[in-house]
Amino acid sequence: MLYFKKISNAVVKTLLFAMVSLVFVTTTVAFGNTVFGVLFGALYIYEVARI
């Protein structure tokens, strides 16, 4: 499932996952609601995927 052709792909995907986790935790703590954390995490993934 997690197959990488290059080590740089693994590093970038790991950093992306770390940033999504940070966005999720930050918004969950700030708003006190997990739904906002999921929404903002998905929005972050969408914005990064567009780049």
C-alpha atoms as a printed R data frame, in Angstrom:
   type eleno elety resid chain resno       x      y      z
1  ATOM     1    CA   MET     A     1   0.000  0.000  0.000
2  ATOM     2    CA   LEU     A     2   2.779  2.426  0.843
3  ATOM     3    CA   TYR     A     3   5.108  1.910 -2.102
4  ATOM     4    CA   PHE     A     4   7.563  4.655 -2.978
5  ATOM     5    CA   LYS     A     5   9.828  4.783 -6.021
6  ATOM     6    CA   LYS     A     6  12.102  7.393 -4.451
7  ATOM     7    CA   ILE     A     7  12.972  8.230 -0.873
8  ATOM     8    CA   SER     A     8  12.095 11.865 -1.587
9  ATOM     9    CA   ASN     A     9   8.480 10.860 -2.302
10 ATOM    10    CA   ALA     A    10   8.304  9.157  1.079
11 ATOM    11    CA   VAL     A    11   9.705 12.237  2.806
12 ATOM    12    CA   VAL     A    12   7.270 14.600  1.061
13 ATOM    13    CA   LYS     A    13   4.268 12.393  1.855
14 ATOM    14    CA   THR     A    14   5.379 12.099  5.474
15 ATOM    15    CA   LEU     A    15   5.738 15.878  5.779
16 ATOM    16    CA   LEU     A    16   2.329 16.384  4.159
17 ATOM    17    CA   PHE     A    17   0.758 13.960  6.631
18 ATOM    18    CA   ALA     A    18   2.469 15.783  9.498
19 ATOM    19    CA   MET     A    19   1.135 19.153  8.309
20 ATOM    20    CA   VAL     A    20  -2.402 17.761  7.916
21 ATOM    21    CA   SER     A    21  -2.190 16.347 11.430
22 ATOM    22    CA   LEU     A    22  -1.019 19.713 12.739
23 ATOM    23    CA   VAL     A    23  -3.893 21.519 11.001
24 ATOM    24    CA   PHE     A    24  -6.362 18.957 12.377
25 ATOM    25    CA   VAL     A    25  -5.111 19.193 15.955
26 ATOM    26    CA   THR     A    26  -4.854 22.990 15.891
27 ATOM    27    CA   THR     A    27  -8.393 23.547 14.634
28 ATOM    28    CA   THR     A    28  -9.812 20.870 16.921
29 ATOM    29    CA   VAL     A    29  -8.249 22.517 19.951
30 ATOM    30    CA   ALA     A    30  -9.084 26.061 18.831
31 ATOM    31    CA   PHE     A    31 -12.745 25.432 18.040
32 ATOM    32    CA   GLY     A    32 -13.325 22.494 20.400
33 ATOM    33    CA   ASN     A    33 -14.989 20.525 17.634
34 ATOM    34    CA   THR     A    34 -13.588 17.596 15.671
35 ATOM    35    CA   VAL     A    35 -15.800 18.299 12.659
36 ATOM    36    CA   PHE     A    36 -13.987 21.596 12.049
37 ATOM    37    CA   GLY     A    37 -10.667 19.757 12.335
38 ATOM    38    CA   VAL     A    38 -11.703 17.240  9.693
39 ATOM    39    CA   LEU     A    39 -13.046 19.967  7.391
40 ATOM    40    CA   PHE     A    40  -9.958 22.149  7.636
41 ATOM    41    CA   GLY     A    41  -7.675 19.101  7.242
42 ATOM    42    CA   ALA     A    42  -9.516 18.125  4.059
43 ATOM    43    CA   LEU     A    43  -9.375 21.714  2.808
44 ATOM    44    CA   TYR     A    44  -5.625 21.774  3.406
45 ATOM    45    CA   ILE     A    45  -5.156 18.518  1.456
46 ATOM    46    CA   TYR     A    46  -7.301 19.910 -1.375
47 ATOM    47    CA   GLU     A    47  -5.272 23.122 -1.572
48 ATOM    48    CA   VAL     A    48  -1.954 21.271 -1.548
49 ATOM    49    CA   ALA     A    49  -3.185 18.833 -4.207
50 ATOM    50    CA   ARG     A    50  -4.092 21.760 -6.471
51 ATOM    51    CA   ILE     A    51  -0.497 23.074 -6.361
